[in-house]
């Protein structure tokens, strides 16, 4: 008899709990704030875009986002009205991403944004002052890839250029396991960014694998970039190699005149 009573009470408890939860959900969904959140979600949720792979190259995709209705509701309920600035988003990551394809060569940044990046290989001190004067004048940041042999003998150069982004160029573009450990450690400790990119002018499978095993992205760029070539190939996400510093002012002025932003790699290569 006692067992029957216990079972009956348990069933009554379950029914009551289920009914109460259902009433709460109905009430919540009819709340004016929640109604507006759901209406807002219909036009502001975005799907992720997969990275574009073509043989051994890759172009970043983009992260999608959706509105967390319950978290947004809790934030707005405290103030008592719908407020878009309190919307809580959650990311939806693409299935095909640069983060699971380190063994591919990155040939562009995110193509959804009107951004481009400029790269310079630093292996001597001859042009550094001129470059810094130009970038300061136009208030832009570029990306220095430092030759490891040069860096080992000129570590303090990082302090001079650290307002820009600094990365590892290996030993004249060749990356070994030791080089990646030693040079990355110097950059990671002295620069304002982490050494997460390798740079290739020509394909090199061994170096590519060494970079991939270190969870570094490998950029493949055109060594023949000049002012005219940049004019002919200017588009979203492009990464240009500066091989003539005399053209740098004209290059910067042209890019800006066409409505593009010159950004460091950390802003260009995003999903």
mmCIF file of C-alpha atoms in Angstrom:
data_model
loop_
_atom_site.group_PDB
_atom_site.id
_atom_site.type_symbol
_atom_site.label_atom_id
_atom_site.label_comp_id
_atom_site.label_asym_id
_atom_site.label_seq_id
_atom_site.Cartn_x
_atom_site.Cartn_y
_atom_site.Cartn_z
ATOM 1 C CA UNK A 1 0.000 0.000 0.000
ATOM 2 C CA UNK A 2 2.803 2.388 0.913
ATOM 3 C CA UNK A 3 4.526 1.627 -2.365
ATOM 4 C CA UNK A 4 1.347 2.495 -4.278
ATOM 5 C CA UNK A 5 1.069 5.804 -2.400
ATOM 6 C CA UNK A 6 4.716 6.629 -3.105
ATOM 7 C CA UNK A 7 4.295 5.851 -6.790
ATOM 8 C CA UNK A 8 1.145 7.965 -6.880
ATOM 9 C CA UNK A 9 2.845 10.918 -5.208
ATOM 10 C CA UNK A 10 5.800 10.620 -7.567
ATOM 11 C CA UNK A 11 3.485 10.613 -10.611
ATOM 12 C CA UNK A 12 1.599 13.616 -9.216
ATOM 13 C CA UNK A 13 4.894 15.437 -8.686
ATOM 14 C CA UNK A 14 5.986 14.719 -12.276
ATOM 15 C CA UNK A 15 2.657 15.881 -13.709
ATOM 16 C CA UNK A 16 2.757 19.056 -11.603
ATOM 17 C CA UNK A 17 6.346 19.780 -12.597
ATOM 18 C CA UNK A 18 5.593 19.213 -16.282
ATOM 19 C CA UNK A 19 2.489 21.403 -16.139
ATOM 20 C CA UNK A 20 4.302 24.188 -14.252
ATOM 21 C CA UNK A 21 7.203 24.156 -16.721
ATOM 22 C CA UNK A 22 4.786 24.290 -19.628
ATOM 23 C CA UNK A 23 2.941 27.252 -18.123
ATOM 24 C CA UNK A 24 6.238 29.053 -17.538
ATOM 25 C CA UNK A 25 7.317 28.425 -21.154
ATOM 26 C CA UNK A 26 4.004 29.676 -22.537
ATOM 27 C CA UNK A 27 4.189 32.778 -20.350
ATOM 28 C CA UNK A 28 7.816 33.393 -21.338
ATOM 29 C CA UNK A 29 7.102 33.072 -25.052
ATOM 30 C CA UNK A 30 4.277 35.573 -24.733
ATOM 31 C CA UNK A 31 6.424 38.083 -22.869
ATOM 32 C CA UNK A 32 6.852 41.267 -24.936
ATOM 33 C CA UNK A 33 10.628 41.242 -24.522
ATOM 34 C CA UNK A 34 10.950 37.631 -25.678
ATOM 35 C CA UNK A 35 8.633 38.289 -28.637
ATOM 36 C CA UNK A 36 10.873 41.173 -29.767
ATOM 37 C CA UNK A 37 14.024 39.085 -29.266
ATOM 38 C CA UNK A 38 12.644 36.346 -31.507
ATOM 39 C CA UNK A 39 11.621 38.895 -34.143
ATOM 40 C CA UNK A 40 15.131 40.393 -34.000
ATOM 41 C CA UNK A 41 16.677 36.919 -34.327
ATOM 42 C CA UNK A 42 14.923 36.245 -37.625
ATOM 43 C CA UNK A 43 16.954 38.905 -39.424
ATOM 44 C CA UNK A 44 20.190 38.822 -37.414
ATOM 45 C CA UNK A 45 21.145 35.148 -37.184
ATOM 46 C CA UNK A 46 23.811 34.236 -39.757
ATOM 47 C CA UNK A 47 25.062 30.894 -41.020
ATOM 48 C CA UNK A 48 28.777 30.040 -41.107
ATOM 49 C CA UNK A 49 30.638 29.942 -44.419
ATOM 50 C CA UNK A 50 33.121 27.149 -45.102
ATOM 51 C CA UNK A 51 36.697 27.944 -46.059
ATOM 52 C CA UNK A 52 37.436 27.646 -49.777
ATOM 53 C CA UNK A 53 39.937 24.892 -50.611
ATOM 54 C CA UNK A 54 41.499 24.528 -54.034
ATOM 55 C CA UNK A 55 44.066 21.719 -54.094
ATOM 56 C CA UNK A 56 46.801 22.876 -51.672
ATOM 57 C CA UNK A 57 45.470 26.409 -51.062
ATOM 58 C CA UNK A 58 42.797 27.789 -48.766
ATOM 59 C CA UNK A 59 40.869 31.029 -48.244
ATOM 60 C CA UNK A 60 39.191 31.614 -44.855
ATOM 61 C CA UNK A 61 35.461 31.203 -44.465
ATOM 62 C CA UNK A 62 33.474 32.967 -41.775
ATOM 63 C CA UNK A 63 31.951 32.162 -38.405
ATOM 64 C CA UNK A 64 28.169 32.335 -38.189
ATOM 65 C CA UNK A 65 26.283 33.596 -35.199
ATOM 66 C CA UNK A 66 22.923 33.058 -33.566
ATOM 67 C CA UNK A 67 21.133 34.894 -30.808
ATOM 68 C CA UNK A 68 20.854 33.122 -27.468
ATOM 69 C CA UNK A 69 17.219 33.972 -26.713
ATOM 70 C CA UNK A 70 17.233 32.935 -23.060
ATOM 71 C CA UNK A 71 20.493 34.708 -22.181
ATOM 72 C CA UNK A 72 19.344 37.839 -24.018
ATOM 73 C CA UNK A 73 15.993 37.725 -22.228
ATOM 74 C CA UNK A 74 17.632 37.446 -18.798
ATOM 75 C CA UNK A 75 19.840 40.463 -19.551
ATOM 76 C CA UNK A 76 16.895 42.592 -20.713
ATOM 77 C CA UNK A 77 14.468 41.482 -18.011
ATOM 78 C CA UNK A 78 16.700 43.253 -15.488
ATOM 79 C CA UNK A 79 16.009 46.606 -17.155
ATOM 80 C CA UNK A 80 12.437 45.795 -18.152
ATOM 81 C CA UNK A 81 12.511 46.455 -21.883
ATOM 82 C CA UNK A 82 13.996 45.261 -25.195
ATOM 83 C CA UNK A 83 17.494 46.660 -25.784
ATOM 84 C CA UNK A 84 19.502 45.514 -28.858
ATOM 85 C CA UNK A 85 22.844 46.253 -27.187
ATOM 86 C CA UNK A 86 22.087 43.498 -24.641
ATOM 87 C CA UNK A 87 21.611 40.818 -27.296
ATOM 88 C CA UNK A 88 23.807 37.793 -26.510
ATOM 89 C CA UNK A 89 25.337 36.053 -29.525
ATOM 90 C CA UNK A 90 26.881 32.606 -29.812
ATOM 91 C CA UNK A 91 29.214 31.550 -32.594
ATOM 92 C CA UNK A 92 28.622 28.769 -35.115
ATOM 93 C CA UNK A 93 31.933 27.580 -36.520
ATOM 94 C CA UNK A 94 32.281 26.369 -40.124
ATOM 95 C CA UNK A 95 32.865 22.667 -40.711
ATOM 96 C CA UNK A 96 35.714 23.452 -43.138
ATOM 97 C CA UNK A 97 38.012 25.934 -41.443
ATOM 98 C CA UNK A 98 41.564 27.226 -41.654
ATOM 99 C CA UNK A 99 41.914 25.907 -38.099
ATOM 100 C CA UNK A 100 41.690 22.294 -39.251
ATOM 101 C CA UNK A 101 43.718 22.829 -42.434
ATOM 102 C CA UNK A 102 47.150 24.028 -41.314
ATOM 103 C CA UNK A 103 48.748 21.986 -44.109
ATOM 104 C CA UNK A 104 47.194 24.235 -46.791
ATOM 105 C CA UNK A 105 48.684 27.471 -48.094
ATOM 106 C CA UNK A 106 46.667 30.566 -47.214
ATOM 107 C CA UNK A 107 46.463 32.791 -50.291
ATOM 108 C CA UNK A 108 44.022 35.424 -49.009
ATOM 109 C CA UNK A 109 42.394 36.747 -45.906
ATOM 110 C CA UNK A 110 38.661 36.974 -45.296
ATOM 111 C CA UNK A 111 37.059 38.081 -48.569
ATOM 112 C CA UNK A 112 33.904 39.474 -46.964
ATOM 113 C CA UNK A 113 35.704 42.525 -45.630
ATOM 114 C CA UNK A 114 37.297 45.310 -47.673
ATOM 115 C CA UNK A 115 40.672 44.783 -46.037
ATOM 116 C CA UNK A 116 44.137 44.048 -47.399
ATOM 117 C CA UNK A 117 47.555 43.446 -45.817
ATOM 118 C CA UNK A 118 51.087 44.423 -46.795
ATOM 119 C CA UNK A 119 54.102 42.204 -46.115
ATOM 120 C CA UNK A 120 57.774 43.096 -45.998
ATOM 121 C CA UNK A 121 60.677 40.670 -45.518
ATOM 122 C CA UNK A 122 63.208 42.146 -43.116
ATOM 123 C CA UNK A 123 66.773 40.850 -43.439
ATOM 124 C CA UNK A 124 68.802 44.055 -43.057
ATOM 125 C CA UNK A 125 68.541 47.549 -41.582
ATOM 126 C CA UNK A 126 68.929 49.496 -44.828
ATOM 127 C CA UNK A 127 65.302 50.420 -45.407
ATOM 128 C CA UNK A 128 63.671 50.081 -42.003
ATOM 129 C CA UNK A 129 63.694 53.784 -41.069
ATOM 130 C CA UNK A 130 62.193 54.756 -44.403
ATOM 131 C CA UNK A 131 59.422 52.166 -44.091
ATOM 132 C CA UNK A 132 58.549 53.220 -40.552
ATOM 133 C CA UNK A 133 58.439 56.888 -41.549
ATOM 134 C CA UNK A 134 56.009 56.041 -44.362
ATOM 135 C CA UNK A 135 53.742 53.817 -42.266
ATOM 136 C CA UNK A 136 53.667 56.400 -39.471
ATOM 137 C CA UNK A 137 52.801 59.145 -41.943
ATOM 138 C CA UNK A 138 49.804 57.235 -43.278
ATOM 139 C CA UNK A 139 48.943 55.672 -39.901
ATOM 140 C CA UNK A 140 48.924 52.118 -41.244
ATOM 141 C CA UNK A 141 50.372 48.871 -39.938
ATOM 142 C CA UNK A 142 52.226 46.362 -42.070
ATOM 143 C CA UNK A 143 53.639 42.896 -41.363
ATOM 144 C CA UNK A 144 57.356 42.298 -41.003
ATOM 145 C CA UNK A 145 58.616 38.761 -41.603
ATOM 146 C CA UNK A 146 62.093 38.664 -40.063
ATOM 147 C CA UNK A 147 64.845 36.382 -41.272
ATOM 148 C CA UNK A 148 65.936 34.295 -38.282
ATOM 149 C CA UNK A 149 69.674 34.788 -38.829
ATOM 150 C CA UNK A 150 69.217 38.548 -39.005
ATOM 151 C CA UNK A 151 66.990 38.523 -35.919
ATOM 152 C CA UNK A 152 69.473 36.528 -33.843
ATOM 153 C CA UNK A 153 72.045 39.284 -34.398
ATOM 154 C CA UNK A 154 69.576 42.177 -34.116
ATOM 155 C CA UNK A 155 67.053 41.194 -31.446
ATOM 156 C CA UNK A 156 66.524 44.816 -30.399
ATOM 157 C CA UNK A 157 65.089 45.549 -33.860
ATOM 158 C CA UNK A 158 61.791 44.195 -32.536
ATOM 159 C CA UNK A 159 61.502 47.133 -30.140
ATOM 160 C CA UNK A 160 61.801 49.473 -33.096
ATOM 161 C CA UNK A 161 59.111 47.877 -35.259
ATOM 162 C CA UNK A 162 56.747 46.395 -32.643
ATOM 163 C CA UNK A 163 53.931 48.859 -33.466
ATOM 164 C CA UNK A 164 53.527 46.722 -36.580
ATOM 165 C CA UNK A 165 53.125 42.941 -36.581
ATOM 166 C CA UNK A 166 56.206 40.726 -36.577
ATOM 167 C CA UNK A 167 56.506 37.152 -37.824
ATOM 168 C CA UNK A 168 59.080 34.463 -38.524
ATOM 169 C CA UNK A 169 60.608 34.166 -42.018
ATOM 170 C CA UNK A 170 62.761 31.205 -41.085
ATOM 171 C CA UNK A 171 66.214 30.920 -42.583
ATOM 172 C CA UNK A 172 65.634 32.793 -45.845
ATOM 173 C CA UNK A 173 62.177 31.251 -46.092
ATOM 174 C CA UNK A 174 63.112 27.743 -44.937
ATOM 175 C CA UNK A 175 61.543 26.588 -41.684
ATOM 176 C CA UNK A 176 63.108 23.921 -39.496
ATOM 177 C CA UNK A 177 61.837 22.617 -36.168
ATOM 178 C CA UNK A 178 64.681 24.314 -34.265
ATOM 179 C CA UNK A 179 64.204 27.571 -36.122
ATOM 180 C CA UNK A 180 60.507 27.637 -35.328
ATOM 181 C CA UNK A 181 61.130 27.033 -31.631
ATOM 182 C CA UNK A 182 63.932 29.570 -31.204
ATOM 183 C CA UNK A 183 62.707 32.403 -33.436
ATOM 184 C CA UNK A 184 59.064 32.066 -32.415
ATOM 185 C CA UNK A 185 60.110 32.245 -28.789
ATOM 186 C CA UNK A 186 61.917 35.540 -29.384
ATOM 187 C CA UNK A 187 58.970 37.033 -31.251
ATOM 188 C CA UNK A 188 56.377 35.775 -28.770
ATOM 189 C CA UNK A 189 58.269 37.314 -25.869
ATOM 190 C CA UNK A 190 59.212 40.661 -27.411
ATOM 191 C CA UNK A 191 56.578 41.530 -30.022
ATOM 192 C CA UNK A 192 52.977 42.624 -29.473
ATOM 193 C CA UNK A 193 51.675 39.632 -31.432
ATOM 194 C CA UNK A 194 52.225 35.885 -31.507
ATOM 195 C CA UNK A 195 54.257 34.199 -34.251
ATOM 196 C CA UNK A 196 51.438 32.265 -35.914
ATOM 197 C CA UNK A 197 52.312 32.725 -39.603
ATOM 198 C CA UNK A 198 54.974 31.296 -41.882
ATOM 199 C CA UNK A 199 55.666 32.936 -45.243
ATOM 200 C CA UNK A 200 56.302 31.223 -48.566
ATOM 201 C CA UNK A 201 57.245 32.716 -51.899
ATOM 202 C CA UNK A 202 57.707 29.218 -53.314
ATOM 203 C CA UNK A 203 56.099 25.980 -52.185
ATOM 204 C CA UNK A 204 58.187 23.918 -49.787
ATOM 205 C CA UNK A 205 56.514 20.768 -48.473
ATOM 206 C CA UNK A 206 59.002 20.096 -45.688
ATOM 207 C CA UNK A 207 58.796 23.633 -44.322
ATOM 208 C CA UNK A 208 55.014 23.611 -44.739
ATOM 209 C CA UNK A 209 54.728 20.445 -42.652
ATOM 210 C CA UNK A 210 57.020 21.881 -39.974
ATOM 211 C CA UNK A 211 54.838 24.974 -39.743
ATOM 212 C CA UNK A 212 51.636 22.918 -39.728
ATOM 213 C CA UNK A 213 52.931 20.696 -36.923
ATOM 214 C CA UNK A 214 53.528 23.862 -34.897
ATOM 215 C CA UNK A 215 49.931 25.002 -35.575
ATOM 216 C CA UNK A 216 51.132 27.905 -37.717
ATOM 217 C CA UNK A 217 49.363 29.160 -40.823
ATOM 218 C CA UNK A 218 51.408 29.287 -44.034
ATOM 219 C CA UNK A 219 50.971 32.220 -46.389
ATOM 220 C CA UNK A 220 51.796 31.825 -50.079
ATOM 221 C CA UNK A 221 52.381 35.176 -51.785
ATOM 222 C CA UNK A 222 53.397 36.596 -55.147
ATOM 223 C CA UNK A 223 56.983 37.888 -55.078
ATOM 224 C CA UNK A 224 56.372 40.036 -58.177
ATOM 225 C CA UNK A 225 53.949 42.460 -56.528
ATOM 226 C CA UNK A 226 54.619 46.051 -57.537
ATOM 227 C CA UNK A 227 52.543 49.202 -57.813
ATOM 228 C CA UNK A 228 51.027 48.265 -61.170
ATOM 229 C CA UNK A 229 50.371 44.681 -60.161
ATOM 230 C CA UNK A 230 48.657 45.820 -56.972
ATOM 231 C CA UNK A 231 46.459 48.211 -58.962
ATOM 232 C CA UNK A 232 45.421 45.345 -61.235
ATOM 233 C CA UNK A 233 44.719 42.846 -58.446
ATOM 234 C CA UNK A 234 43.250 44.907 -55.631
ATOM 235 C CA UNK A 235 40.356 43.047 -54.037
ATOM 236 C CA UNK A 236 39.049 41.939 -50.661
ATOM 237 C CA UNK A 237 41.425 39.936 -48.511
ATOM 238 C CA UNK A 238 44.475 40.305 -50.751
ATOM 239 C CA UNK A 239 47.974 40.009 -49.273
ATOM 240 C CA UNK A 240 50.610 42.018 -51.136
ATOM 241 C CA UNK A 241 54.383 41.709 -50.925
ATOM 242 C CA UNK A 242 56.346 44.982 -50.816
ATOM 243 C CA UNK A 243 59.472 44.483 -52.897
ATOM 244 C CA UNK A 244 60.176 48.151 -53.679
ATOM 245 C CA UNK A 245 59.962 50.572 -50.764
ATOM 246 C CA UNK A 246 60.118 53.569 -53.121
ATOM 247 C CA UNK A 247 56.651 52.591 -54.359
ATOM 248 C CA UNK A 248 55.226 52.198 -50.861
ATOM 249 C CA UNK A 249 53.705 55.727 -50.551
ATOM 250 C CA UNK A 250 51.967 55.378 -53.927
ATOM 251 C CA UNK A 251 50.768 51.876 -53.030
ATOM 252 C CA UNK A 252 49.283 53.025 -49.722
ATOM 253 C CA UNK A 253 47.631 56.084 -51.276
ATOM 254 C CA UNK A 254 46.093 54.046 -54.089
ATOM 255 C CA UNK A 255 44.732 51.343 -51.776
ATOM 256 C CA UNK A 256 43.161 53.915 -49.453
ATOM 257 C CA UNK A 257 41.746 55.909 -52.393
ATOM 258 C CA UNK A 258 39.836 52.805 -53.498
ATOM 259 C CA UNK A 259 38.154 52.477 -50.109
ATOM 260 C CA UNK A 260 40.223 49.601 -48.747
ATOM 261 C CA UNK A 261 41.625 49.318 -45.236
ATOM 262 C CA UNK A 262 45.262 48.364 -44.751
ATOM 263 C CA UNK A 263 45.244 46.061 -41.733
ATOM 264 C CA UNK A 264 47.676 43.651 -40.026
ATOM 265 C CA UNK A 265 47.345 39.934 -40.641
ATOM 266 C CA UNK A 266 45.649 39.438 -37.279
ATOM 267 C CA UNK A 267 42.675 41.419 -38.623
ATOM 268 C CA UNK A 268 42.799 40.116 -42.186
ATOM 269 C CA UNK A 269 42.926 36.376 -41.572
ATOM 270 C CA UNK A 270 39.842 35.799 -39.476
ATOM 271 C CA UNK A 271 36.810 33.566 -39.698
#
